[in-house]
C-alpha cells in the first residue's frame, strides 16, 4: 500500500453535458492525515468525493484508492471495496425507520457474522465514544437534535473500522458550539485510529474550522486545484482567491 | 418572430419532447432490468419481503373487505334489475362470481393497492432519496435496488393474488346476501348455477392478472420513488405519479391481458 497517499487522482477529468466539472486533477490525499477539500459552492468538491467512493466514474483519468484503480473495478467489486469507507453525510442520512442503535448496528448486521451480543457491545461502545447516551440510542432519528444525528452518523460510519472516513459538510446547519463539538469529535476519532493509517477527508467551506482541525487543505475552484498545502503554509498563501477566502 | 422562426421553434419543442419521452422510457427499462437482475442475486432479503407483504397484504385487508362486499352487493342488485325483465334473475350468482373472478377482483384490488401501496412505496423511497438515505446505503456497499425495490415489487406480486382471492370471496358473499337474503333467490339454485358456469380457468385468469398488476404497481411505485428530485414537493409529485400511472396501467394492461388470456385459457 502507498505509504504516502490513501487516495490519488491522475489526470482526472469529469464532464457533465457541456460542463467540465473536474479539470485534469493530479494530486494525492495523505495517508493518516486530516485533509479538507475547501472551495466555493460549485467548485466540484462533492463530485470529487463521489469519485473517491466510486459513485461517479471519471470521463478520463484514474482514481486510485488504497492502491486500487477504482474506476477499473466491476460493480460488485466496487460494492465490496466501499466497505473501506465510512461516511458522514451533510444531514447525517440516518435511516429514519431505525433507532440510533439500529442505525449503527445496520452495517454490522449486513456485513459481519457477529452475534447480537457482540453487535450490541460494539454499538454501545461506538455510541458512547461519540457521546450518545443509552437512552438516546433507543430513539428514532426524528427524535434527535441535529448534532446528535451527526454523532450517530459518525458512529455508524465507524462501525466497520473503515480505512478512510469521508465527511460531507459535516457541520451544515449546526450552531457554532455544536460545530466545534462535532469537529472535536472528528479529530478525536481520527487520533484514536491514526495508528492504522486512518485517513479523514472533509468536504467543507467552513474556513475557520478547517484551519483549526486539518493537517492538509486542498483548495478547489472551477474544477481545478488552486492549492494543496499543509495548513500552516496555506495560511501564508499569497494566492488572491485564497486570500479572499481567508479574509471571509 | 416570423413564420419560419415559429415553425423552427415548434419543431425544436417537439424534438425535445420526443427525446424526453424516449429518455424516460430508457430510464424505466434500465430500472426494470436492474431490479430483475438484483432479484436473483443473493442475499435474498426474506425478512424485508415478509415486512412488505404484511404491509401490502395484511394492512390492505380491511379496505379490500369494504370494497369487495359493496361491489358484490351492488353488482348483484344491478344484474337483478336488468335480468328480472327477462326472467333470468337466477343467473345473478354465476354472472357476479365470474365477473368477480375474471375482472372485478383483480382490477379493483389493483386499483386499491395502487392507491394505497403504490403511493406509500413512492413516498417512502422518495423521502429516502431526498434525505440521502439511499446514498448512505450505496456508500455502505448495499445495492439500493435490491434492498428497497425488490422486496416491494415481490411483496406486491405475492400479495395481490391473495388480496384478489379475498376480494372474490367477500364479493361473492356480498352478492349472496343480496341474491339469496334480499331478492330471495333459492340458495340451492344460486350456488348450483355457479358450479355449472364457473371453471378453474376463470380463477386462474384472475390470479394471473392480479400477479401481473402487483408487479406493475410495484415497479411503477418504486421507479417513481427512485426518480424523485428536489424536496417535499418532489416527493409529493412522485407519489401522485405512482398512483396515477399505477391505476392507468392496471386498466390498460387489463384490456390486453384479457385478450391474451382468452386465447390461452
CSV table of C-alpha atoms in Angstrom, one decimal:
chain,number,residue,atom,x,y,z
A,1,UNK,CA,0.0,0.0,0.0
A,2,UNK,CA,1.3,3.5,-0.8
A,3,UNK,CA,2.8,4.9,2.3
A,4,UNK,CA,2.2,8.4,1.3
A,5,UNK,CA,-1.3,8.6,-0.2
A,6,UNK,CA,-4.6,6.9,0.5
A,7,UNK,CA,-6.2,8.5,-2.5
A,8,UNK,CA,-4.6,9.7,-5.7
A,9,UNK,CA,-6.1,11.4,-8.7
A,10,UNK,CA,-4.3,11.1,-12.0
A,11,UNK,CA,-5.4,13.3,-14.9
A,12,UNK,CA,-8.9,13.2,-13.6
A,13,UNK,CA,-11.5,14.8,-15.8
A,14,UNK,CA,-15.3,14.8,-15.4
A,15,UNK,CA,-17.6,16.3,-17.9
A,16,UNK,CA,-21.4,16.5,-17.5
A,17,UNK,CA,-23.0,17.6,-20.7
A,18,UNK,CA,-21.2,20.8,-21.8
A,19,UNK,CA,-19.7,21.5,-18.4
A,20,UNK,CA,-16.3,20.4,-17.2
A,21,UNK,CA,-16.8,19.8,-13.5
A,22,UNK,CA,-13.3,18.4,-12.7
A,23,UNK,CA,-10.5,19.6,-15.0
A,24,UNK,CA,-7.4,17.4,-15.1
A,25,UNK,CA,-6.8,16.9,-11.4
A,26,UNK,CA,-3.4,15.4,-10.3
A,27,UNK,CA,-2.9,15.1,-6.6
A,28,UNK,CA,-2.9,12.8,-3.7
A,29,UNK,CA,-4.6,12.7,-0.2
A,30,UNK,CA,-2.1,12.0,2.5
A,31,UNK,CA,-2.5,8.7,4.4
A,32,UNK,CA,-3.2,9.0,8.1
A,33,UNK,CA,-3.9,12.7,7.9
A,34,UNK,CA,-7.0,15.0,8.0
A,35,UNK,CA,-7.4,16.7,4.6
A,36,UNK,CA,-10.1,19.2,4.0
A,37,UNK,CA,-11.3,19.9,0.5
A,38,UNK,CA,-12.2,23.5,0.5
A,39,UNK,CA,-13.8,25.8,-2.0
A,40,UNK,CA,-16.8,27.9,-3.0
A,41,UNK,CA,-20.1,26.2,-4.0
A,42,UNK,CA,-19.9,24.7,-7.5
A,43,UNK,CA,-16.1,24.1,-7.2
A,44,UNK,CA,-16.5,20.4,-7.8
A,45,UNK,CA,-15.9,19.2,-4.2
A,46,UNK,CA,-18.9,16.9,-4.0
A,47,UNK,CA,-18.2,15.4,-7.4
A,48,UNK,CA,-14.7,14.7,-6.3
A,49,UNK,CA,-15.9,12.9,-3.2
A,50,UNK,CA,-18.3,10.8,-5.3
A,51,UNK,CA,-15.3,9.8,-7.5
A,52,UNK,CA,-13.5,8.6,-4.3
A,53,UNK,CA,-16.4,6.5,-3.4
A,54,UNK,CA,-16.8,5.2,-7.0
A,55,UNK,CA,-20.4,6.6,-7.1
A,56,UNK,CA,-19.4,8.6,-10.2
A,57,UNK,CA,-16.9,7.4,-12.8
A,58,UNK,CA,-14.4,9.8,-14.5
A,59,UNK,CA,-14.7,10.9,-18.1
A,60,UNK,CA,-11.0,10.2,-18.3
A,61,UNK,CA,-8.1,9.7,-15.9
A,62,UNK,CA,-7.8,7.5,-12.8
A,63,UNK,CA,-8.9,7.4,-9.2
A,64,UNK,CA,-6.6,5.3,-7.1
A,65,UNK,CA,-7.8,4.5,-3.6
A,66,UNK,CA,-5.7,2.3,-1.2
A,67,UNK,CA,-3.7,1.2,-4.3
A,68,UNK,CA,-6.7,0.1,-6.3
A,69,UNK,CA,-7.7,1.9,-9.5
A,70,UNK,CA,-11.3,2.0,-8.6
A,71,UNK,CA,-12.6,3.1,-12.0
A,72,UNK,CA,-11.4,-0.3,-13.3
A,73,UNK,CA,-13.4,-2.3,-10.7
A,74,UNK,CA,-16.7,-4.0,-11.7
A,75,UNK,CA,-19.9,-3.1,-9.9
A,76,UNK,CA,-19.8,-6.0,-7.4
A,77,UNK,CA,-16.1,-5.5,-6.6
A,78,UNK,CA,-16.8,-1.8,-6.1
A,79,UNK,CA,-19.5,-2.5,-3.6
A,80,UNK,CA,-17.2,-4.7,-1.7
A,81,UNK,CA,-14.5,-2.1,-1.9
A,82,UNK,CA,-16.7,0.6,-0.5
A,83,UNK,CA,-16.6,-1.2,2.9
A,84,UNK,CA,-13.2,0.6,3.3
A,85,UNK,CA,-15.1,3.8,3.6
A,86,UNK,CA,-17.1,5.4,6.4
A,87,UNK,CA,-19.1,8.4,5.5
A,88,UNK,CA,-20.9,11.2,7.5
A,89,UNK,CA,-23.5,12.9,5.3
A,90,UNK,CA,-24.4,16.6,5.3
A,91,UNK,CA,-27.6,15.9,7.2
A,92,UNK,CA,-26.5,12.6,8.7
A,93,UNK,CA,-28.7,10.5,6.4
A,94,UNK,CA,-29.7,8.2,9.2
A,95,UNK,CA,-32.3,5.6,8.2
A,96,UNK,CA,-35.5,7.1,9.6
A,97,UNK,CA,-37.2,3.8,10.2
A,98,UNK,CA,-34.4,2.6,12.6
A,99,UNK,CA,-33.4,3.7,16.0
A,100,UNK,CA,-29.9,5.2,16.7
A,101,UNK,CA,-28.8,1.8,17.9
A,102,UNK,CA,-30.2,0.0,14.9
A,103,UNK,CA,-28.6,2.6,12.6
A,104,UNK,CA,-25.2,1.8,14.0
A,105,UNK,CA,-25.8,-1.9,14.1
A,106,UNK,CA,-27.0,-1.9,10.5
A,107,UNK,CA,-23.6,-2.3,8.7
A,108,UNK,CA,-22.6,-4.9,11.3
A,109,UNK,CA,-25.7,-7.0,10.7
A,110,UNK,CA,-25.2,-6.6,7.0
A,111,UNK,CA,-21.6,-7.4,6.6
A,112,UNK,CA,-20.3,-9.3,9.6
A,113,UNK,CA,-21.1,-12.6,11.3
A,114,UNK,CA,-21.0,-11.1,14.8
A,115,UNK,CA,-23.6,-12.4,17.3
A,116,UNK,CA,-26.3,-10.0,18.5
A,117,UNK,CA,-24.5,-9.8,21.8
A,118,UNK,CA,-21.2,-8.8,20.1
A,119,UNK,CA,-23.1,-6.3,18.0
A,120,UNK,CA,-24.8,-4.8,21.0
A,121,UNK,CA,-21.4,-4.4,22.8
A,122,UNK,CA,-19.8,-2.8,19.8
A,123,UNK,CA,-22.7,-0.4,19.0
A,124,UNK,CA,-23.0,0.8,22.6
A,125,UNK,CA,-19.2,1.3,22.7
A,126,UNK,CA,-19.3,3.4,19.5
A,127,UNK,CA,-22.3,5.4,20.6
A,128,UNK,CA,-20.6,6.1,24.0
A,129,UNK,CA,-17.4,7.2,22.1
A,130,UNK,CA,-19.4,9.9,20.3
A,131,UNK,CA,-21.3,10.9,23.4
A,132,UNK,CA,-24.7,9.3,22.8
A,133,UNK,CA,-26.4,8.0,25.9
A,134,UNK,CA,-28.1,4.6,26.2
A,135,UNK,CA,-31.5,6.4,26.4
A,136,UNK,CA,-30.8,8.3,23.1
A,137,UNK,CA,-29.7,5.0,21.5
A,138,UNK,CA,-33.3,3.9,21.6
A,139,UNK,CA,-34.7,7.0,19.9
A,140,UNK,CA,-35.5,7.4,16.2
A,141,UNK,CA,-33.5,10.0,14.2
A,142,UNK,CA,-36.5,12.3,14.2
A,143,UNK,CA,-36.3,12.5,18.0
A,144,UNK,CA,-32.7,13.6,18.0
A,145,UNK,CA,-31.1,17.1,17.6
A,146,UNK,CA,-29.0,17.9,14.5
A,147,UNK,CA,-25.8,17.5,16.5
A,148,UNK,CA,-26.8,14.1,17.9
A,149,UNK,CA,-27.8,12.9,14.5
A,150,UNK,CA,-24.3,13.8,13.2
A,151,UNK,CA,-22.8,11.9,16.1
A,152,UNK,CA,-24.9,8.8,15.4
A,153,UNK,CA,-23.9,9.2,11.7
A,154,UNK,CA,-20.2,9.2,12.8
A,155,UNK,CA,-20.7,6.1,14.9
A,156,UNK,CA,-22.4,4.3,12.0
A,157,UNK,CA,-19.6,5.4,9.7
A,158,UNK,CA,-17.0,3.9,12.1
A,159,UNK,CA,-18.9,0.6,12.7
A,160,UNK,CA,-16.9,-1.4,10.1
A,161,UNK,CA,-13.5,0.1,11.1
A,162,UNK,CA,-13.0,1.9,7.8
A,163,UNK,CA,-9.6,3.0,6.4
A,164,UNK,CA,-11.0,6.3,5.0
A,165,UNK,CA,-13.6,8.5,6.7
A,166,UNK,CA,-15.4,11.0,4.5
A,167,UNK,CA,-17.3,13.9,5.9
A,168,UNK,CA,-19.6,15.9,3.5
A,169,UNK,CA,-20.2,19.3,5.0
A,170,UNK,CA,-20.4,17.7,8.5
A,171,UNK,CA,-21.5,20.8,10.3
A,172,UNK,CA,-24.1,22.3,8.0
A,173,UNK,CA,-27.0,23.7,9.9
A,174,UNK,CA,-25.3,23.4,13.3
A,175,UNK,CA,-24.8,26.3,15.8
A,176,UNK,CA,-21.1,27.4,16.3
A,177,UNK,CA,-20.7,25.5,19.6
A,178,UNK,CA,-22.1,22.2,18.3
A,179,UNK,CA,-20.0,22.8,15.2
A,180,UNK,CA,-16.8,22.7,17.3
A,181,UNK,CA,-18.1,19.8,19.3
A,182,UNK,CA,-18.6,17.8,16.1
A,183,UNK,CA,-15.1,18.8,14.8
A,184,UNK,CA,-13.5,17.9,18.2
A,185,UNK,CA,-15.2,14.5,17.9
A,186,UNK,CA,-13.9,14.1,14.3
A,187,UNK,CA,-10.4,15.0,15.4
A,188,UNK,CA,-10.5,12.7,18.4
A,189,UNK,CA,-11.8,9.8,16.2
A,190,UNK,CA,-9.0,10.5,13.8
A,191,UNK,CA,-6.3,10.5,16.5
A,192,UNK,CA,-7.7,7.3,18.0
A,193,UNK,CA,-7.4,5.5,14.7
A,194,UNK,CA,-4.3,7.2,13.4
A,195,UNK,CA,-2.0,4.3,14.2
A,196,UNK,CA,-3.7,2.2,11.5
A,197,UNK,CA,-3.3,4.8,8.7
A,198,UNK,CA,-6.8,6.1,9.1
A,199,UNK,CA,-7.4,9.0,6.7
A,200,UNK,CA,-10.1,11.7,7.2
A,201,UNK,CA,-11.3,13.6,4.2
A,202,UNK,CA,-13.6,16.6,4.9
A,203,UNK,CA,-15.6,18.5,2.3
A,204,UNK,CA,-16.3,21.9,3.7
A,205,UNK,CA,-16.5,25.6,3.1
A,206,UNK,CA,-16.0,26.5,6.8
A,207,UNK,CA,-12.6,28.1,6.7
A,208,UNK,CA,-12.2,28.7,10.4
A,209,UNK,CA,-12.9,25.1,11.4
A,210,UNK,CA,-10.7,23.9,8.5
A,211,UNK,CA,-7.7,25.9,9.6
A,212,UNK,CA,-8.1,24.7,13.2
A,213,UNK,CA,-8.6,21.0,12.6
A,214,UNK,CA,-7.0,20.0,9.3
A,215,UNK,CA,-3.5,18.7,8.5
A,216,UNK,CA,-3.8,19.5,4.8
A,217,UNK,CA,-6.0,21.7,2.7
A,218,UNK,CA,-6.9,21.2,-0.9
A,219,UNK,CA,-8.5,24.4,-2.3
A,220,UNK,CA,-10.6,24.0,-5.4
A,221,UNK,CA,-12.1,26.5,-7.8
A,222,UNK,CA,-14.0,25.8,-11.0
A,223,UNK,CA,-13.0,22.1,-11.1
A,224,UNK,CA,-9.3,22.7,-10.6
A,225,UNK,CA,-7.0,22.5,-7.6
A,226,UNK,CA,-5.8,26.0,-6.8
A,227,UNK,CA,-3.6,25.0,-3.8
A,228,UNK,CA,-2.8,21.8,-2.0
A,229,UNK,CA,-0.8,22.7,1.1
A,230,UNK,CA,-0.3,21.8,4.7
A,231,UNK,CA,-2.4,24.1,6.9
A,232,UNK,CA,0.5,26.4,8.1
A,233,UNK,CA,1.7,27.0,4.5
A,234,UNK,CA,-1.9,27.5,3.4
A,235,UNK,CA,-2.4,30.3,5.9
A,236,UNK,CA,0.5,32.2,4.3
A,237,UNK,CA,-0.6,31.6,0.7
A,238,UNK,CA,-0.4,34.7,-1.4
A,239,UNK,CA,-2.9,33.4,-4.0
A,240,UNK,CA,-5.6,36.1,-4.3
A,241,UNK,CA,-8.5,33.6,-4.4
A,242,UNK,CA,-7.3,32.0,-1.1
A,243,UNK,CA,-6.6,35.4,0.5
A,244,UNK,CA,-10.2,36.4,-0.4
A,245,UNK,CA,-11.4,33.1,1.2
A,246,UNK,CA,-9.2,33.6,4.3
A,247,UNK,CA,-10.5,37.1,4.8
A,248,UNK,CA,-14.1,36.0,5.0
B,1,UNK,CA,-40.8,36.4,-34.9
B,2,UNK,CA,-41.5,35.4,-38.5
B,3,UNK,CA,-43.3,32.2,-39.6
B,4,UNK,CA,-40.1,30.4,-40.3
B,5,UNK,CA,-38.8,31.0,-36.8
B,6,UNK,CA,-42.1,30.0,-35.2
B,7,UNK,CA,-42.1,26.8,-37.2
B,8,UNK,CA,-38.5,26.1,-36.2
B,9,UNK,CA,-39.2,26.7,-32.6
B,10,UNK,CA,-42.2,24.3,-32.7
B,11,UNK,CA,-40.1,21.6,-34.4
B,12,UNK,CA,-37.4,22.0,-31.7
B,13,UNK,CA,-40.0,21.8,-28.9
B,14,UNK,CA,-41.5,18.7,-30.5
B,15,UNK,CA,-38.0,17.1,-30.8
B,16,UNK,CA,-37.2,18.0,-27.1
B,17,UNK,CA,-40.5,16.4,-26.0
B,18,UNK,CA,-39.8,13.2,-28.0
B,19,UNK,CA,-36.3,13.0,-26.6
B,20,UNK,CA,-37.6,13.5,-23.1
B,21,UNK,CA,-40.2,10.7,-23.5
B,22,UNK,CA,-37.5,8.4,-25.0
B,23,UNK,CA,-35.2,9.1,-22.2
B,24,UNK,CA,-37.9,8.4,-19.7
B,25,UNK,CA,-38.7,5.1,-21.4
B,26,UNK,CA,-35.0,4.2,-21.4
B,27,UNK,CA,-34.6,5.1,-17.7
B,28,UNK,CA,-37.7,2.9,-16.9
B,29,UNK,CA,-36.3,0.0,-18.9
B,30,UNK,CA,-33.0,0.3,-17.3
B,31,UNK,CA,-34.6,0.4,-13.8
B,32,UNK,CA,-36.7,-2.7,-14.7
B,33,UNK,CA,-33.7,-4.7,-15.9
B,34,UNK,CA,-31.7,-3.7,-12.8
B,35,UNK,CA,-34.5,-4.9,-10.4
B,36,UNK,CA,-34.8,-8.1,-12.3
B,37,UNK,CA,-31.1,-8.7,-12.1
B,38,UNK,CA,-30.9,-8.0,-8.4
B,39,UNK,CA,-34.0,-10.2,-7.7
B,40,UNK,CA,-31.9,-13.2,-8.5
B,41,UNK,CA,-28.7,-12.1,-6.8
B,42,UNK,CA,-28.0,-13.0,-3.1
B,43,UNK,CA,-28.5,-12.1,-0.4
B,44,UNK,CA,-32.2,-12.8,-0.6
B,45,UNK,CA,-33.9,-10.5,1.9
B,46,UNK,CA,-36.8,-12.6,3.1
B,47,UNK,CA,-37.4,-10.5,6.2
B,48,UNK,CA,-37.9,-7.4,4.1
B,49,UNK,CA,-40.1,-9.3,1.8
B,50,UNK,CA,-42.3,-10.5,4.6
B,51,UNK,CA,-42.5,-7.0,6.1
B,52,UNK,CA,-43.7,-5.7,2.7
B,53,UNK,CA,-46.2,-8.5,2.3
B,54,UNK,CA,-47.5,-7.7,5.8
B,55,UNK,CA,-47.8,-4.0,4.9
B,56,UNK,CA,-49.4,-4.6,1.5
B,57,UNK,CA,-51.4,-7.7,2.2
B,58,UNK,CA,-52.5,-7.7,5.8
B,59,UNK,CA,-52.9,-4.0,6.2
B,60,UNK,CA,-55.0,-3.8,3.0
B,61,UNK,CA,-57.5,-6.5,4.0
B,62,UNK,CA,-59.9,-4.1,5.7
B,63,UNK,CA,-60.2,-1.7,2.7
B,64,UNK,CA,-60.4,-4.8,0.3
B,65,UNK,CA,-63.2,-6.1,2.6
B,66,UNK,CA,-65.2,-2.9,2.3
B,67,UNK,CA,-64.7,-2.5,-1.4
B,68,UNK,CA,-65.5,-6.1,-2.2
B,69,UNK,CA,-68.6,-6.6,-0.1
B,70,UNK,CA,-70.3,-3.5,-1.6
B,71,UNK,CA,-69.1,-4.2,-5.1
B,72,UNK,CA,-70.5,-7.8,-4.9
B,73,UNK,CA,-73.8,-6.4,-3.4
B,74,UNK,CA,-74.3,-3.6,-5.9
B,75,UNK,CA,-73.3,-5.7,-8.9
B,76,UNK,CA,-75.8,-8.4,-7.8
B,77,UNK,CA,-78.5,-5.8,-7.4
B,78,UNK,CA,-77.9,-4.2,-10.8
B,79,UNK,CA,-77.9,-7.6,-12.5
B,80,UNK,CA,-81.1,-8.4,-10.8
B,81,UNK,CA,-82.7,-5.1,-12.1
B,82,UNK,CA,-81.7,-5.9,-15.6
B,83,UNK,CA,-82.3,-9.7,-15.7
B,84,UNK,CA,-85.7,-9.8,-13.9
B,85,UNK,CA,-87.3,-8.3,-17.0
B,86,UNK,CA,-86.4,-11.5,-19.0
B,87,UNK,CA,-87.0,-13.8,-16.0
B,88,UNK,CA,-83.3,-14.7,-15.8
B,89,UNK,CA,-82.6,-13.5,-12.2
B,90,UNK,CA,-81.4,-16.9,-11.2
B,91,UNK,CA,-78.2,-16.2,-13.2
B,92,UNK,CA,-77.2,-13.5,-10.8
B,93,UNK,CA,-74.9,-15.9,-8.9
B,94,UNK,CA,-72.7,-17.1,-11.9
B,95,UNK,CA,-72.6,-13.7,-13.6
B,96,UNK,CA,-71.5,-11.9,-10.5
B,97,UNK,CA,-69.0,-14.6,-9.5
B,98,UNK,CA,-67.5,-14.9,-13.0
B,99,UNK,CA,-67.2,-11.2,-13.3
B,100,UNK,CA,-65.6,-11.0,-9.8
B,101,UNK,CA,-63.1,-13.9,-10.6
B,102,UNK,CA,-62.0,-12.7,-14.0
B,103,UNK,CA,-62.2,-8.9,-13.8
B,104,UNK,CA,-63.6,-7.2,-10.7
B,105,UNK,CA,-61.4,-8.8,-8.0
B,106,UNK,CA,-58.0,-8.4,-9.7
B,107,UNK,CA,-58.8,-4.9,-11.2
B,108,UNK,CA,-60.4,-3.4,-8.2
B,109,UNK,CA,-57.8,-4.9,-5.8
B,110,UNK,CA,-55.2,-3.5,-8.2
B,111,UNK,CA,-56.7,0.0,-8.0
B,112,UNK,CA,-56.9,-0.2,-4.2
B,113,UNK,CA,-53.3,-1.4,-3.9
B,114,UNK,CA,-52.1,1.2,-6.5
B,115,UNK,CA,-53.7,3.9,-4.4
B,116,UNK,CA,-52.6,2.7,-1.0
B,117,UNK,CA,-49.3,0.8,-1.6
B,118,UNK,CA,-48.0,2.4,-4.8
B,119,UNK,CA,-48.3,5.8,-3.1
B,120,UNK,CA,-46.5,4.5,0.0
B,121,UNK,CA,-43.7,3.0,-2.0
B,122,UNK,CA,-43.0,6.2,-3.9
B,123,UNK,CA,-43.3,8.3,-0.8
B,124,UNK,CA,-41.0,6.1,1.4
B,125,UNK,CA,-38.3,5.7,-1.3
B,126,UNK,CA,-38.7,9.3,-2.4
B,127,UNK,CA,-38.2,10.7,1.0
B,128,UNK,CA,-35.1,8.4,1.5
B,129,UNK,CA,-33.8,9.7,-1.8
B,130,UNK,CA,-34.1,13.4,-0.9
B,131,UNK,CA,-32.6,12.8,2.6
B,132,UNK,CA,-29.6,10.9,1.1
B,133,UNK,CA,-30.5,7.7,2.8
B,134,UNK,CA,-30.3,5.9,-0.5
B,135,UNK,CA,-26.8,7.3,-1.0
B,136,UNK,CA,-25.9,6.1,2.5
B,137,UNK,CA,-27.0,2.5,1.5
B,138,UNK,CA,-24.9,2.7,-1.7
B,139,UNK,CA,-21.8,4.1,0.2
B,140,UNK,CA,-22.1,1.1,2.6
B,141,UNK,CA,-22.0,-1.2,-0.5
B,142,UNK,CA,-25.6,-2.2,-0.3
B,143,UNK,CA,-27.5,-2.2,-3.6
B,144,UNK,CA,-30.4,0.1,-3.1
B,145,UNK,CA,-32.5,-1.6,-5.8
B,146,UNK,CA,-32.1,-4.9,-4.1
B,147,UNK,CA,-32.7,-3.5,-0.6
B,148,UNK,CA,-35.6,-1.2,-1.4
B,149,UNK,CA,-37.2,-2.0,-4.8
B,150,UNK,CA,-37.0,-5.8,-5.0
B,151,UNK,CA,-38.9,-6.6,-1.7
B,152,UNK,CA,-41.6,-4.1,-2.5
B,153,UNK,CA,-42.1,-5.4,-6.1
B,154,UNK,CA,-42.1,-9.1,-4.9
B,155,UNK,CA,-44.3,-8.1,-2.0
B,156,UNK,CA,-46.8,-6.6,-4.3
B,157,UNK,CA,-46.7,-9.5,-6.7
B,158,UNK,CA,-47.3,-12.1,-3.9
B,159,UNK,CA,-49.9,-10.0,-2.0
B,160,UNK,CA,-52.1,-9.1,-5.0
B,161,UNK,CA,-53.3,-12.7,-5.8
B,162,UNK,CA,-54.1,-13.2,-2.1
B,163,UNK,CA,-56.0,-9.9,-1.9
B,164,UNK,CA,-57.8,-10.6,-5.1
B,165,UNK,CA,-58.8,-14.0,-3.7
B,166,UNK,CA,-60.2,-12.3,-0.6
B,167,UNK,CA,-62.0,-9.8,-2.8
B,168,UNK,CA,-63.6,-12.7,-4.7
B,169,UNK,CA,-64.8,-14.5,-1.6
B,170,UNK,CA,-66.1,-11.4,0.2
B,171,UNK,CA,-67.6,-10.0,-3.1
B,172,UNK,CA,-69.4,-13.4,-3.6
B,173,UNK,CA,-70.7,-13.1,0.0
B,174,UNK,CA,-72.0,-9.6,-0.7
B,175,UNK,CA,-73.8,-10.8,-3.8
B,176,UNK,CA,-75.1,-13.8,-2.0
B,177,UNK,CA,-76.6,-11.6,0.7
B,178,UNK,CA,-78.4,-9.6,-1.9
B,179,UNK,CA,-79.4,-12.5,-4.1
B,180,UNK,CA,-80.4,-15.0,-1.5
B,181,UNK,CA,-81.4,-13.0,1.5
B,182,UNK,CA,-82.8,-9.8,-0.1
B,183,UNK,CA,-84.1,-10.9,-3.5
B,184,UNK,CA,-84.9,-14.4,-2.2
B,185,UNK,CA,-83.5,-16.5,-5.0
B,186,UNK,CA,-83.4,-20.1,-4.0
B,187,UNK,CA,-80.0,-20.7,-2.3
B,188,UNK,CA,-79.5,-24.1,-3.9
B,189,UNK,CA,-80.1,-22.7,-7.4
B,190,UNK,CA,-77.9,-19.7,-6.7
B,191,UNK,CA,-74.9,-21.9,-5.8
B,192,UNK,CA,-75.6,-24.7,-8.2
B,193,UNK,CA,-75.6,-22.3,-11.2
B,194,UNK,CA,-72.2,-21.0,-10.2
B,195,UNK,CA,-70.9,-24.6,-10.3
B,196,UNK,CA,-72.3,-25.0,-13.7
B,197,UNK,CA,-70.8,-22.0,-15.3
B,198,UNK,CA,-67.5,-21.4,-13.4
B,199,UNK,CA,-64.3,-23.3,-14.1
B,200,UNK,CA,-60.7,-23.2,-12.8
B,201,UNK,CA,-59.5,-21.3,-15.9
B,202,UNK,CA,-61.6,-18.3,-14.8
B,203,UNK,CA,-60.0,-18.4,-11.3
B,204,UNK,CA,-56.5,-18.8,-12.9
B,205,UNK,CA,-57.2,-15.8,-15.1
B,206,UNK,CA,-57.9,-13.7,-12.0
B,207,UNK,CA,-54.8,-15.0,-10.3
B,208,UNK,CA,-52.6,-14.3,-13.3
B,209,UNK,CA,-54.0,-10.8,-13.7
B,210,UNK,CA,-53.6,-10.0,-10.0
B,211,UNK,CA,-49.9,-11.1,-10.1
B,212,UNK,CA,-49.2,-9.0,-13.2
B,213,UNK,CA,-50.9,-6.0,-11.7
B,214,UNK,CA,-48.9,-6.5,-8.5
B,215,UNK,CA,-45.7,-6.4,-10.4
B,216,UNK,CA,-46.7,-3.3,-12.4
B,217,UNK,CA,-47.8,-1.4,-9.3
B,218,UNK,CA,-44.5,-2.4,-7.5
B,219,UNK,CA,-42.3,-1.4,-10.4
B,220,UNK,CA,-44.1,1.9,-11.0
B,221,UNK,CA,-44.2,2.9,-7.3
B,222,UNK,CA,-40.5,2.1,-6.7
B,223,UNK,CA,-39.4,3.7,-10.0
B,224,UNK,CA,-41.3,6.9,-9.1
B,225,UNK,CA,-39.7,6.9,-5.7
B,226,UNK,CA,-36.2,6.4,-7.1
B,227,UNK,CA,-36.7,9.3,-9.5
B,228,UNK,CA,-37.9,11.9,-7.0
B,229,UNK,CA,-35.9,15.1,-7.3
B,230,UNK,CA,-35.9,18.1,-5.1
B,231,UNK,CA,-37.5,18.1,-1.7
B,232,UNK,CA,-41.0,17.6,-0.3
B,233,UNK,CA,-42.6,18.9,-3.5
B,234,UNK,CA,-40.7,16.2,-5.5
B,235,UNK,CA,-41.9,13.5,-3.1
B,236,UNK,CA,-45.5,14.7,-3.5
B,237,UNK,CA,-45.2,14.7,-7.3
B,238,UNK,CA,-43.6,11.2,-7.3
B,239,UNK,CA,-46.3,9.9,-5.1
B,240,UNK,CA,-49.0,11.4,-7.3
B,241,UNK,CA,-47.4,9.9,-10.4
B,242,UNK,CA,-47.1,6.5,-8.8
B,243,UNK,CA,-50.9,6.4,-8.1
B,244,UNK,CA,-52.0,7.9,-11.4
B,245,UNK,CA,-49.7,5.7,-13.6
B,246,UNK,CA,-50.4,2.6,-11.4
B,247,UNK,CA,-54.1,2.9,-11.9
B,248,UNK,CA,-54.0,3.7,-15.6
B,249,UNK,CA,-51.5,0.9,-16.2
B,250,UNK,CA,-53.8,-1.6,-14.3
B,251,UNK,CA,-56.8,-0.6,-16.5
B,252,UNK,CA,-54.9,-0.6,-19.8
B,253,UNK,CA,-52.9,-3.8,-19.2
B,254,UNK,CA,-56.2,-5.5,-18.1
B,255,UNK,CA,-57.6,-5.0,-21.6
B,256,UNK,CA,-54.6,-6.6,-23.4
B,257,UNK,CA,-54.2,-9.3,-20.8
B,258,UNK,CA,-57.9,-10.3,-21.1
B,259,UNK,CA,-57.4,-10.6,-24.9
B,260,UNK,CA,-54.3,-12.7,-24.4
B,261,UNK,CA,-55.6,-14.9,-21.7
B,262,UNK,CA,-58.9,-15.5,-23.6
B,263,UNK,CA,-56.7,-17.3,-26.3
B,264,UNK,CA,-54.7,-19.5,-24.0
B,265,UNK,CA,-57.1,-20.4,-21.1
